[in-house]
Amino acid sequence: MTTIYDVAKRAGVSVATVSKVLNGYPDVSARTREKVQQITAELGYHPNAVARGLVTRRSMTVGVFFQDHGNRGFRHPFLHDVIASFKDSIGEAGYDLLFLTEHRGNDGVFRGFESRAKQRDVDGLFLLGVPRTNSGLATLSRSQIPTVSVDLDLFGPKASYLCSDNVGGARQAVDHLVANGHRKIAFIGDRFGTKPGHDRMLGYQEALQAHALEYRPEWILEGDFGETSGYRAMRRLLAEAELPTAVFCASDMMAIGAMNAISEAGLHVGEQISIVGFDDIELARYVSPGLTTIRQNTDKMGQRAATELLELMNTTNKPPGVITVETSLVIRGTVRSIA
Amino acid sequence: MTTIYDVAKRAGVSVATVSKVLNGYPDVSARTREKVQQITAELGYHPNAVARGLVTRRSMTVGVFFQDHGNRGFRHPFLHDVIASFKDSIGEAGYDLLFLTEHRGNDGVFRGFESRAKQRDVDGLFLLGVPRTNSGLATLSRSQIPTVSVDLDLFGPKASYLCSDNVGGARQAVDHLVANGHRKIAFIGDRFGTKPGHDRMLGYQEALQAHALEYRPEWILEGDFGETSGYRAMRRLLAEAELPTAVFCASDMMAIGAMNAISEAGLHVGEQISIVGFDDIELARYVSPGLTTIRQNTDKMGQRAATELLELMNTTNKPPGVITVETSLVIRGTVRSIA
DNA sequence: CTAAACTCCGAAATCGCTTTCGCGAATTTT
DNA sequence: AAAATTCGCGAAAGCGATTTCGGAGTTTAG
């Protein structure tokens, strides 16, 4: 491995000087600067970011905790997209992403978010898919580590969070249904009390009130965002005495599960029963009929997360905040006008 | 930040001793060992992996280059799954994943794979979705950095690669078709000469020979693995004078594109024309009829990649190799028996 | 022509940790 | 009881960089 010493020796200067040209300091003559640059190129020298980080105390690395609960597949394309967009944005600022895992060290000690973050010396943290129940969250929120989390209301002296405008999105969904003449609208939400689940429920209720629609407890079902839970919820709903004309599902996967249940019951989605989902995952375009849904703007979410984290990391006294990203309605084929 | 010095002082021992208990060296008495451990816990001390890496010359980090060509979405769930599985396996060995980007440093110099890897001091590299045309590949293959790449035949003193048994998989596809009475089988492959594309073509040809089927150049189409390219290819095929009874597509997305073209032409997939895809992406279950396809075992691919990289990193003289993972046939609804 | 002010550059301390090597004390062997 | 081992610990030399601060050499001012 070639080090800064090799370059210095070869160029006939001190390591300090080499370091200076590498970092663009002004107190170096044009002559030596060029000489050093030339040698650097010749030797194919790459300054070691680790050693540099050690002294500057900035690793130019942000840690990512991405919990997929072993549950790969469709729930995650959404989060994957957010990460991809985040990576692009933060990458331009020169940061690399370190995917961290909570784990038990070889000493047998369990290391959670904060511990791993300090261990790896990351400049900031990005959390996705982390369940509210995670025990490391409390200490993390109190820490001074710049953190942005998505879909999780983690808030602290250096912790901001970000999510779609779930309340507004849910209202958009119901509004769309109402605009198409529906007045009997059921809801399939989540039973875990996630922030998004909660907010979508709220939006649903607000919209109900706004349109003076009847709130029927038996039309409120619970799932876990997954396909089968949507399927089951719909089966329960179909067993009710009176059926709604439409159902709003808090996730596309649940919507798809619901669609299956409907078909199975011999009914037709978009005919007897209309459906609106939430997320706009890729799959939504492919099921048939295409799923009308509320789109979360993953690109923008990633970008906003990145700029927020950058500020948190590089601006002293930047107060944390909550970031909301607008949703949009995507009309496909699961809503029928019954005006 | 609490350092090893703080612990040493508080415990009334030298830093050397603290380091020793932290790393499980034997030459420490039980008494001092306990004392140090207690202080460590009290202070909530986390040894800094960066500083440690600097001296041990092992960062316990593997660099990942994951090119998504801006092309998020369905081509990648496959690679995402491989990464997820890889992460699980390599994570157990104590490694974290650093997602690297090739980029232009603030000095304006472009840094490719090798440069970034050295800069970040990673112990190994994992490459996915990297096009063969990437200019950094040549120097990387010559380097001494342990590397595993998937679906890319990168081979060097420390570079292994891994892919599905694409030849065998393609044969499975054709065999299945033949077993169902098909003798006129078209192929939609790739025009970029990727390793998997090439091998699937090879398998197709071998199977044709094995079953003494006619090779018809006009039934060999080219795409880019994406949906629209499959659609276009199928349209061209449908314009031929004589139609095959089945077509084998080198990717599920192309198969889905082809299915759309078929429906649009007023024909029915699984009736007039049978289709077999390749990959078994999640979507394959959801299109209708469900896509019969060749499944790539992403879990296993990730695991094998991890164990291979671990060996490459930790065993001197481990010769690199090529790793092949078996595929399997997944029967759904797009192949009709015309026996 | 001397003093002041710049320019350039390098010595050395430092970041947080590991690891060798030696030394004194305790223990075991003769 | 003396010699030989063993045990437990610490001093110090790094790992590869950055950065302060002062000094030598030059230029400008007085």
GROMACS .gro file of C-alpha atoms in nm, chain A residues 1 45-51 54 57 59-61 66 68 72-74 80-81 84-85 87-88 91 94-101 103 111 115-116 118-121 227 253 256 282-283 285-288 299, chain B residues 1 45-51 54 57 59-61 66 68 72-74 80-81 84-85 87-88 91 94-101 103 111 115-116 118-121 227 253 256 282-283 285-288 299:
model
  102
    1MET     CA    1   0.000   0.000   0.000
   45TYR     CA    2  -0.197   0.701  -0.456
   46HIS     CA    3  -0.534   0.712  -0.280
   47PRO     CA    4  -0.549   0.892   0.053
   48ASN     CA    5  -0.689   0.657   0.309
   49ALA     CA    6  -1.026   0.783   0.421
   50VAL     CA    7  -1.015   0.584   0.740
   51ALA     CA    8  -0.697   0.739   0.866
   54LEU     CA    9  -0.960   0.936   1.255
   57ARG     CA   10  -1.338   1.323   1.324
   59SER     CA   11  -1.587   0.976   0.851
   60MET     CA   12  -1.796   1.095   0.558
   61THR     CA   13  -2.011   0.795   0.619
   66PHE     CA   14  -3.281  -0.095   0.729
   68ASP     CA   15  -3.652  -0.585   0.658
   72ARG     CA   16  -3.825  -0.943   0.164
   73GLY     CA   17  -4.031  -0.863  -0.128
   74PHE     CA   18  -4.306  -0.627  -0.194
   80HIS     CA   19  -3.559   0.046  -0.146
   81ASP     CA   20  -3.658   0.330  -0.370
   84ALA     CA   21  -3.174   0.461  -0.366
   85SER     CA   22  -3.283   0.819  -0.397
   87LYS     CA   23  -2.802   0.747  -0.168
   88ASP     CA   24  -2.789   0.948  -0.486
   91GLY     CA   25  -2.354   1.055  -0.240
   94GLY     CA   26  -1.937   1.281  -0.075
   95TYR     CA   27  -2.090   1.049   0.178
   96ASP     CA   28  -2.098   0.674   0.151
   97LEU     CA   29  -2.360   0.452   0.306
   98LEU     CA   30  -2.273   0.197   0.568
   99PHE     CA   31  -2.539  -0.063   0.629
  100LEU     CA   32  -2.529  -0.150   0.992
  101THR     CA   33  -2.683  -0.434   1.183
  103HIS     CA   34  -2.574  -0.743   1.680
  111ARG     CA   35  -2.493  -0.346   2.038
  115SER     CA   36  -2.349   0.167   1.999
  116ARG     CA   37  -2.297   0.055   1.642
  118LYS     CA   38  -2.033   0.518   1.758
  119GLN     CA   39  -1.834   0.209   1.693
  120ARG     CA   40  -1.829   0.280   1.323
  121ASP     CA   41  -1.787   0.647   1.372
  227GLU     CA   42  -5.118  -0.922   0.130
  253MET     CA   43  -5.037  -0.508  -0.072
  256ILE     CA   44  -5.422  -0.661  -0.359
  282GLU     CA   45  -4.471  -0.115  -0.899
  283LEU     CA   46  -4.704  -0.406  -0.875
  285ARG     CA   47  -4.971  -0.124  -1.241
  286TYR     CA   48  -4.963  -0.491  -1.312
  287VAL     CA   49  -5.256  -0.637  -1.127
  288SER     CA   50  -5.578  -0.636  -1.310
  299ASP     CA   51  -3.766   1.015  -0.498
  340MET     CA   52  -1.635   1.059   2.330
  384TYR     CA   53  -1.756   0.257   2.615
  385HIS     CA   54  -1.756   0.141   2.251
  386PRO     CA   55  -1.419   0.063   2.100
  387ASN     CA   56  -1.384   0.263   1.784
  388ALA     CA   57  -1.378   0.025   1.489
  389VAL     CA   58  -1.215   0.283   1.265
  390ALA     CA   59  -0.912   0.331   1.483
  393LEU     CA   60  -0.629   0.140   1.107
  396ARG     CA   61  -0.542  -0.343   0.871
  398SER     CA   62  -1.180  -0.283   0.851
  399MET     CA   63  -1.439  -0.555   0.882
  400THR     CA   64  -1.617  -0.385   0.602
  405PHE     CA   65  -2.458  -0.188  -0.690
  407ASP     CA   66  -2.892   0.040  -1.071
  411ARG     CA   67  -3.515   0.129  -1.031
  412GLY     CA   68  -3.789  -0.114  -1.016
  413PHE     CA   69  -3.835  -0.461  -1.131
  419HIS     CA   70  -3.193  -0.666  -0.387
  420ASP     CA   71  -3.278  -1.012  -0.267
  423ALA     CA   72  -3.019  -0.898   0.148
  424SER     CA   73  -2.920  -1.258   0.172
  426LYS     CA   74  -2.580  -0.915   0.406
  427ASP     CA   75  -2.731  -1.164   0.645
  430GLY     CA   76  -2.313  -0.987   0.879
  433GLY     CA   77  -1.908  -0.944   1.175
  434TYR     CA   78  -1.879  -0.751   0.852
  435ASP     CA   79  -2.077  -0.443   0.766
  436LEU     CA   80  -2.164  -0.335   0.415
  437LEU     CA   81  -2.039  -0.011   0.271
  438PHE     CA   82  -2.221   0.103  -0.040
  439LEU     CA   83  -1.973   0.276  -0.258
  440THR     CA   84  -2.017   0.496  -0.559
  442HIS     CA   85  -1.726   0.937  -0.829
  450ARG     CA   86  -1.227   0.731  -0.865
  454SER     CA   87  -0.961   0.351  -0.599
  455ARG     CA   88  -1.272   0.379  -0.387
  457LYS     CA   89  -0.858   0.136  -0.124
  458GLN     CA   90  -0.968   0.473  -0.010
  459ARG     CA   91  -1.226   0.320   0.219
  460ASP     CA   92  -1.001   0.040   0.318
  566GLU     CA   93  -4.057  -0.515  -2.030
  592MET     CA   94  -3.988  -0.880  -1.744
  595ILE     CA   95  -4.442  -1.005  -1.924
  621GLU     CA   96  -4.224  -1.158  -0.731
  622LEU     CA   97  -4.436  -1.017  -1.005
  624ARG     CA   98  -4.702  -1.475  -0.934
  625TYR     CA   99  -4.925  -1.179  -0.986
  626VAL     CA  100  -4.966  -1.147  -1.357
  627SER     CA  101  -5.242  -1.349  -1.506
  638ASP     CA  102  -3.105  -1.676  -0.102
   0.00000   0.00000   0.00000
